[in-house]
Coordinates of C-alpha atoms and ligand atoms in Angstrom, one line a residue:
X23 CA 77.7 -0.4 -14.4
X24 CA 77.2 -2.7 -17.2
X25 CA 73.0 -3.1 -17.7
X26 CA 72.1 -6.9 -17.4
X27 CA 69.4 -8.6 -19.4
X28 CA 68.4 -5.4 -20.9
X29 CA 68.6 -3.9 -24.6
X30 CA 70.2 -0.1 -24.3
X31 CA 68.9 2.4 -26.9
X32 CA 71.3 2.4 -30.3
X33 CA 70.5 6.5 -30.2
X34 CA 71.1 9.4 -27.7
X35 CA 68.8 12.7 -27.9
X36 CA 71.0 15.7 -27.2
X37 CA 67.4 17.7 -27.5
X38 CA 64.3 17.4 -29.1
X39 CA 65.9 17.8 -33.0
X40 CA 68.8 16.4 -32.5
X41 CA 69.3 11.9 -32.1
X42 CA 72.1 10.6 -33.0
X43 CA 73.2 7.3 -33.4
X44 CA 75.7 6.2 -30.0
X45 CA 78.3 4.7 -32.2
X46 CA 79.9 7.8 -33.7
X47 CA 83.7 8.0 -35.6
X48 CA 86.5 10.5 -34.6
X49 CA 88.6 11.9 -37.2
X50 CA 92.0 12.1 -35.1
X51 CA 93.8 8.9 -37.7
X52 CA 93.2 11.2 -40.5
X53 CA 95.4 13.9 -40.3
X54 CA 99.7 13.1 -40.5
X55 CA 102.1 11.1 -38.2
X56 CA 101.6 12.5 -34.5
X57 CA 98.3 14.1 -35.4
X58 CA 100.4 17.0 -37.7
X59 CA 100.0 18.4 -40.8
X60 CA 98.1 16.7 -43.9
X61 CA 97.5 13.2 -44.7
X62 CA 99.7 10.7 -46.5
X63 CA 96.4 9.9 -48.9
X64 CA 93.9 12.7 -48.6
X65 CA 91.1 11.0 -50.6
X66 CA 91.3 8.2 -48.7
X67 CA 90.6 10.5 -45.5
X68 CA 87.5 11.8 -47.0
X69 CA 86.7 8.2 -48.4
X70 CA 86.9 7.0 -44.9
X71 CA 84.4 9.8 -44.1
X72 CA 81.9 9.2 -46.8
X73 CA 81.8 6.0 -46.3
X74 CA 80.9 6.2 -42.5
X75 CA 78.4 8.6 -43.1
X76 CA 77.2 6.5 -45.3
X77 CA 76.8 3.7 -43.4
X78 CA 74.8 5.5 -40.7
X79 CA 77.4 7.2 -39.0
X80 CA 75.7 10.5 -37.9
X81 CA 77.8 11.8 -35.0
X82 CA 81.2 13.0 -36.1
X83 CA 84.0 13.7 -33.4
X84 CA 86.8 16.5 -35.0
X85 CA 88.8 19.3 -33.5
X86 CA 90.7 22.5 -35.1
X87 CA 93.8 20.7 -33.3
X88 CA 94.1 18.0 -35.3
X89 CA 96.6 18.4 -38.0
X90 CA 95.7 21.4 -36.9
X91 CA 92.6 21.6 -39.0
X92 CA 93.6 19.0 -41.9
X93 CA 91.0 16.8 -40.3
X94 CA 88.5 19.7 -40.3
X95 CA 88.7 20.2 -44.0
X96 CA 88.6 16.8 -44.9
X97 CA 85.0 16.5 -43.0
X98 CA 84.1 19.7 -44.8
X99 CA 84.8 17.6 -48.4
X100 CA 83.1 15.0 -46.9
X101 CA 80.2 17.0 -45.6
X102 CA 80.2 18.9 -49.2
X103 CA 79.8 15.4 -51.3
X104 CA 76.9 14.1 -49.3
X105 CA 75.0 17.7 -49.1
X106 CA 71.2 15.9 -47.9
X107 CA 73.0 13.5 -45.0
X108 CA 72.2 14.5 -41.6
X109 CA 75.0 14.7 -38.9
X110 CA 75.8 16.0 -36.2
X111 CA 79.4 17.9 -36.0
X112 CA 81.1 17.5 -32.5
X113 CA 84.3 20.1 -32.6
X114 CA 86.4 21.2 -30.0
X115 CA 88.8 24.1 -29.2
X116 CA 91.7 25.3 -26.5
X117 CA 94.2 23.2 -27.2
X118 CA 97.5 24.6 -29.4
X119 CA 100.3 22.8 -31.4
X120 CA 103.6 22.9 -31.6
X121 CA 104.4 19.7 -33.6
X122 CA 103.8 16.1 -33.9
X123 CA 102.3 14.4 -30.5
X124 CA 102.4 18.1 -28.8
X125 CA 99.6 19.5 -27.2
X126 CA 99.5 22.8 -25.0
X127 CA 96.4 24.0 -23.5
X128 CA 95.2 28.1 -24.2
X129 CA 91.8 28.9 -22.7
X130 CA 92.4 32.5 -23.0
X131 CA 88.8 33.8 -23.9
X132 CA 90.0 35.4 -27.4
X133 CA 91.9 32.5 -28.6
X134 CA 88.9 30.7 -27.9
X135 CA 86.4 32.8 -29.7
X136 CA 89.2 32.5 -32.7
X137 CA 89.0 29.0 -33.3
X138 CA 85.4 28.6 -32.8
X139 CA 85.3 30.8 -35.5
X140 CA 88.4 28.5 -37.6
X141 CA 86.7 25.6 -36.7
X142 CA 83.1 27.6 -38.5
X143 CA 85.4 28.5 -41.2
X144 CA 87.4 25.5 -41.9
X145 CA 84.2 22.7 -41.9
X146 CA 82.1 24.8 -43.7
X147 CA 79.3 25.0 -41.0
X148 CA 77.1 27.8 -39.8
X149 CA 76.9 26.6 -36.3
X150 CA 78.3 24.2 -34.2
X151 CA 76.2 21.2 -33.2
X152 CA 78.5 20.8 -30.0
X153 CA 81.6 22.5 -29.1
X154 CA 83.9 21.1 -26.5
X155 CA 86.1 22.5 -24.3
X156 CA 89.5 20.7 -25.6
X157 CA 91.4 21.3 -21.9
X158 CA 90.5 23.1 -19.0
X159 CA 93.6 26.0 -19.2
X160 CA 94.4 25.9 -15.4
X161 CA 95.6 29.3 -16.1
X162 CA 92.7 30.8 -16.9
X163 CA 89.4 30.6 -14.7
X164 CA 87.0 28.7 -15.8
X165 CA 84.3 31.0 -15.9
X166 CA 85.9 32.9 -18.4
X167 CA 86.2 30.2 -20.8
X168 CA 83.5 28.8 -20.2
X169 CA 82.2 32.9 -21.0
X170 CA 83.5 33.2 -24.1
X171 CA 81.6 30.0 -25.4
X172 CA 78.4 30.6 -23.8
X173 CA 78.4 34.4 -25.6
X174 CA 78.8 32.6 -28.7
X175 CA 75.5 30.4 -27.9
X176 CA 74.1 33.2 -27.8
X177 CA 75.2 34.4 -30.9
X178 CA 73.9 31.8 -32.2
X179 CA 77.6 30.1 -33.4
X180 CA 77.2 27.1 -31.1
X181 CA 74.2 25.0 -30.7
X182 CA 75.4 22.9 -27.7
X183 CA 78.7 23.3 -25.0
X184 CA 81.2 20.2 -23.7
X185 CA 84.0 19.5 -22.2
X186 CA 86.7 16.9 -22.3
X187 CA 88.9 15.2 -19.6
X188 CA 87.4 16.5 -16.4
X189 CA 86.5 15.8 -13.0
X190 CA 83.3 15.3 -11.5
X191 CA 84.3 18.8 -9.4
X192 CA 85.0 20.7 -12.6
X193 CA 81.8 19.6 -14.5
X194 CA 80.0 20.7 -11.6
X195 CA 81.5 23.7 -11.4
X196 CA 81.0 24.0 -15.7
X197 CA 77.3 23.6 -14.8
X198 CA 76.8 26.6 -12.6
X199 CA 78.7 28.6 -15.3
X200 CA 76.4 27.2 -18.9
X201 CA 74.9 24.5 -19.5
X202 CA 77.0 21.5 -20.3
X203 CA 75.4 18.3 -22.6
X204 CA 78.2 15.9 -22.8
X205 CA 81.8 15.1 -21.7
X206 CA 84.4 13.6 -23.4
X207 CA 87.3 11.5 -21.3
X208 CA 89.5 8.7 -21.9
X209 CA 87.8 5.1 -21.4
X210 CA 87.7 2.2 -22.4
X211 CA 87.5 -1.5 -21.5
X212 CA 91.6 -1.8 -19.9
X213 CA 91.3 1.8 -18.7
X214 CA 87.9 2.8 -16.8
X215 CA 89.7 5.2 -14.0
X216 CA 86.9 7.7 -15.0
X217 CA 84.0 5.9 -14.2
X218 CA 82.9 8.4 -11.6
X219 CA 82.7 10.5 -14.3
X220 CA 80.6 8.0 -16.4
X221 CA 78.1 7.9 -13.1
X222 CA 77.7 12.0 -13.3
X223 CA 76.9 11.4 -16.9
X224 CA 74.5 8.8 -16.4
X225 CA 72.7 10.6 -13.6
X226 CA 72.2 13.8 -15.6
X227 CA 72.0 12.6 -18.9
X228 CA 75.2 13.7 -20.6
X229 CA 76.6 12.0 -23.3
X230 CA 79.8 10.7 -22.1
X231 CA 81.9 10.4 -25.0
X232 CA 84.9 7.9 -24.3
X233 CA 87.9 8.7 -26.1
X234 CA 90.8 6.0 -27.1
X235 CA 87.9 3.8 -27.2
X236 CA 90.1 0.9 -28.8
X237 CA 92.8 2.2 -26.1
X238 CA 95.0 3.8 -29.6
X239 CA 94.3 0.4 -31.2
X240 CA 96.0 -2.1 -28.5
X241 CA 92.3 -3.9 -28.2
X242 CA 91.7 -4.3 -31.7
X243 CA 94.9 -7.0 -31.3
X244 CA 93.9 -8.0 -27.6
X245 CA 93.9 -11.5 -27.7
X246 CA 92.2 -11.8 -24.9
X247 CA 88.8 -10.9 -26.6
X248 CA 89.3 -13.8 -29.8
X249 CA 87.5 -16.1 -28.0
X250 CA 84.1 -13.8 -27.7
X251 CA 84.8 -12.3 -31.3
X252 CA 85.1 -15.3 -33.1
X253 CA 81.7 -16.2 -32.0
X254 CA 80.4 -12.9 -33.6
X255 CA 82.6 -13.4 -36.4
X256 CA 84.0 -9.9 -36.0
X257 CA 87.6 -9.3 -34.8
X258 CA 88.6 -7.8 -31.1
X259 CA 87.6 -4.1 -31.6
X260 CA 84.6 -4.9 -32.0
X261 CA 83.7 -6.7 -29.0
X262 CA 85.5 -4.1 -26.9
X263 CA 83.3 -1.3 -29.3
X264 CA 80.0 -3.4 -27.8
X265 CA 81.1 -3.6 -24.0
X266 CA 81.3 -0.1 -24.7
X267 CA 77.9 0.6 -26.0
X268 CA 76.8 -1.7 -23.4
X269 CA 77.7 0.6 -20.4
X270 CA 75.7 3.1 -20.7
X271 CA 72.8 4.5 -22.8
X272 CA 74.8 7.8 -22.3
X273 CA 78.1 6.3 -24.0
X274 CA 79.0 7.3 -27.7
X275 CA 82.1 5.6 -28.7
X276 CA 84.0 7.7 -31.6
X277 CA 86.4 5.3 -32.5
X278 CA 89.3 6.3 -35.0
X279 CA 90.7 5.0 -37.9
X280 CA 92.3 6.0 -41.1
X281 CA 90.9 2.9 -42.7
X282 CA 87.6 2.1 -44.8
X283 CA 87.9 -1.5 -44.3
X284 CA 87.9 -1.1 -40.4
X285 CA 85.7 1.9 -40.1
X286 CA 83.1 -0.5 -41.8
X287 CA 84.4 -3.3 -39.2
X288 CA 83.8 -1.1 -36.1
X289 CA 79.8 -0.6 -37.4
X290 CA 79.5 -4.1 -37.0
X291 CA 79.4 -3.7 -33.0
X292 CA 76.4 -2.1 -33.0
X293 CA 74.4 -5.8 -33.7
X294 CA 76.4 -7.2 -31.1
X295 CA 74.5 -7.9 -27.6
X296 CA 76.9 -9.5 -25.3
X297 CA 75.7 -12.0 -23.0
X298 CA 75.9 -11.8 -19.4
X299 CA 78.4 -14.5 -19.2
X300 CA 80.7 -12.6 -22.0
X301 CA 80.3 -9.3 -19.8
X302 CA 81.9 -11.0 -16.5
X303 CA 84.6 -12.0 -18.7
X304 CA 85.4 -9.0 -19.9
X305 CA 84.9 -7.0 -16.7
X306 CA 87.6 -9.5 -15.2
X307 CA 90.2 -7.9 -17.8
X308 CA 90.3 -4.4 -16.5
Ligands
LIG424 N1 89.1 14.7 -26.1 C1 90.4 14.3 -26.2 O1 91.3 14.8 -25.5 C2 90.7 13.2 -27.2 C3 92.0 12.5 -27.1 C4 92.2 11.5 -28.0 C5 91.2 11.2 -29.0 N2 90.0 11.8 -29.0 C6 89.0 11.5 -30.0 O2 88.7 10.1 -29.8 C7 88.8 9.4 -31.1 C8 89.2 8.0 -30.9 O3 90.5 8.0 -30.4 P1 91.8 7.5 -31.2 O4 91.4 7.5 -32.7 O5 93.0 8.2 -30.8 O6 92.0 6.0 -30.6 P2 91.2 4.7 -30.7 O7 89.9 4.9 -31.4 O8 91.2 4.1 -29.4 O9 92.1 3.8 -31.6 C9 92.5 4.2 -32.9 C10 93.5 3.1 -33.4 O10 92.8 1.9 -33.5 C11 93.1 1.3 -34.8 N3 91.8 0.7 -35.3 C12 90.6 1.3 -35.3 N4 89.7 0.4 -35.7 C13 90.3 -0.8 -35.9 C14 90.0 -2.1 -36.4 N5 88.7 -2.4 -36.7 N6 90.9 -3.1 -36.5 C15 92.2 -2.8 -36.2 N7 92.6 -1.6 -35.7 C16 91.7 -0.6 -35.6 C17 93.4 2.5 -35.7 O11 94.3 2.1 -36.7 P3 93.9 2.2 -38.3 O12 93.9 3.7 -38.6 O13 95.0 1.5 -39.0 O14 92.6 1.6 -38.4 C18 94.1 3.5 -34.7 O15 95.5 3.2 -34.7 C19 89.7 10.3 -31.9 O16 89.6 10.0 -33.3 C20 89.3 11.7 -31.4 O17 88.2 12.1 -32.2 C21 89.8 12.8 -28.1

């Protein structure tokens, strides 16, 4: 998987106007404990977001879930302070809350169409650069959620369609239905049981968006990658942030963090290029 002796691309083209940078941020840390309700430190959410943006962040990872939609309006603040930077606004919806850490899945076409419309609403946007499917509802069929979204492309309220923790089978399926640009599963250096997935994406040029890139923060204190960071003089999140970008051209890591001084640190793993050496070593760690 990983590409020897060759520089990847830093950006991804999701069409002709739109290239983003691969190394994007996820707002997910910003919201409260367990992902609910506001922030301890508002400001410093939308600091965190200002300054990534920038910094040359311009691919931007939120959802109407999260907080639910604290994390939405703190982008829109963001996004309202730096009117003239470009970026591109990755949302998602079908997933409920009930409280901290509790997610429940509700593909139901009209709940869908009413958070694409929250999720217009609460960042302030006129369209949506890429909506994701949060969850396939496995009571629902996909066709019809996957309806609802592709009626609103053609209303002109999304620009792009996703989806997020699926199978090779299902994106397959999602492909007969609308067209489908990216996907959005859980991988990362200690966790690459979707790498099937990765392949699809690769082969049809999704973007393959790997979430709990820094596997919820355990690599950033992986000891196991001092060695290579300290020769980069950045810390371990960074190096696992490179053998990310490193898989794939496809890959856009969207690391989270609630911090300035680490969202600045995780940039840094863009100027990395790992050597072949460092890559065996850290494909041994799986
Ligand atoms: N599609 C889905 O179902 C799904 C599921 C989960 C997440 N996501 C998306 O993926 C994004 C990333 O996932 P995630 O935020 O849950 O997990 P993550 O990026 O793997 O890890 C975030 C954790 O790493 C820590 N961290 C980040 N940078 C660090 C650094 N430089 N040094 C030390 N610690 C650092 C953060 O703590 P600090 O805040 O203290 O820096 C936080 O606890 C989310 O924000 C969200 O947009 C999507």
């Amino acid at each position: 998987m990983q590409k020897r002796g060759v520089v990847l691309k830093k950006t991804f083209s999701f069409d002709k106007e739109l290239t983003v940078n691969r190394l994007g941020y996820g707002t997910m840390q910003l919201p409260g404990k367990g992902v609910w309700g506001p922030s301890t430190d508002p400001q410093n959410a939308i600091k965190v977001l200002t300054t990534v943006l920038d910094n040359g962040v311009d691919f931007i990872d939120t959802a109407d879930a999260y907080g639910p939609l604290f994390a939405n309006l703190y982008l829109k603040k963001a996004l309202q302070q730096r009117p003239h930077t470009k970026v591109m606004v990755a949302t998602k919806v079908g997933l409920t809350r009930q409280g901290p850490d509790k997610w429940t899945p509700n593909g139901r076409p009209e709940y869908l169409r009413q958070q694409v419309e929250l999720n217009l609403f609460s960042l302030g946007l006129d369209q949506i650069d890429l909506l994701q499917l949060h969850r396939v509802d496995p009571a629902v069929p996909l066709a019809e959620q996957l309806g609802v979204l592709r009626d609103m492309q053609a209303e002109g309220k999304i620009k792009h369609i996703g989806l997020s923790q699926v199978s090779v089978q299902q994106l397959e399926e999602a492909q007969k239905i609308v067209p489908i640009v990216s996907v959005q599963n859980r991988y990362n250096l200690v966790d690459r049981a979707d790498e099937d997935v990765l392949h699809y994406a690769e082969q049809h040029h999704l973007a393959f968006i790997p979430w709990f890139p820094l596997a919820t923060g355990k690599l950033a204190a992986d000891q196991r990658l001092q060695q290579i960071a300290a020769k980069y003089d950045v810390g371990p999140a960074q190096i696992a942030l490179a053998w990310l970008l490193k898989t794939s051209e496809v890959v856009l890591p969207i690391p989270g963090t609630k911090s300035v001084v680490h969202a600045l640190e995780n940039l840094k793993a863009q100027e990395i290029e790992l050597s072949e050496e460092e890559l065996n070593d850290l494909n041994e760690l799986k």
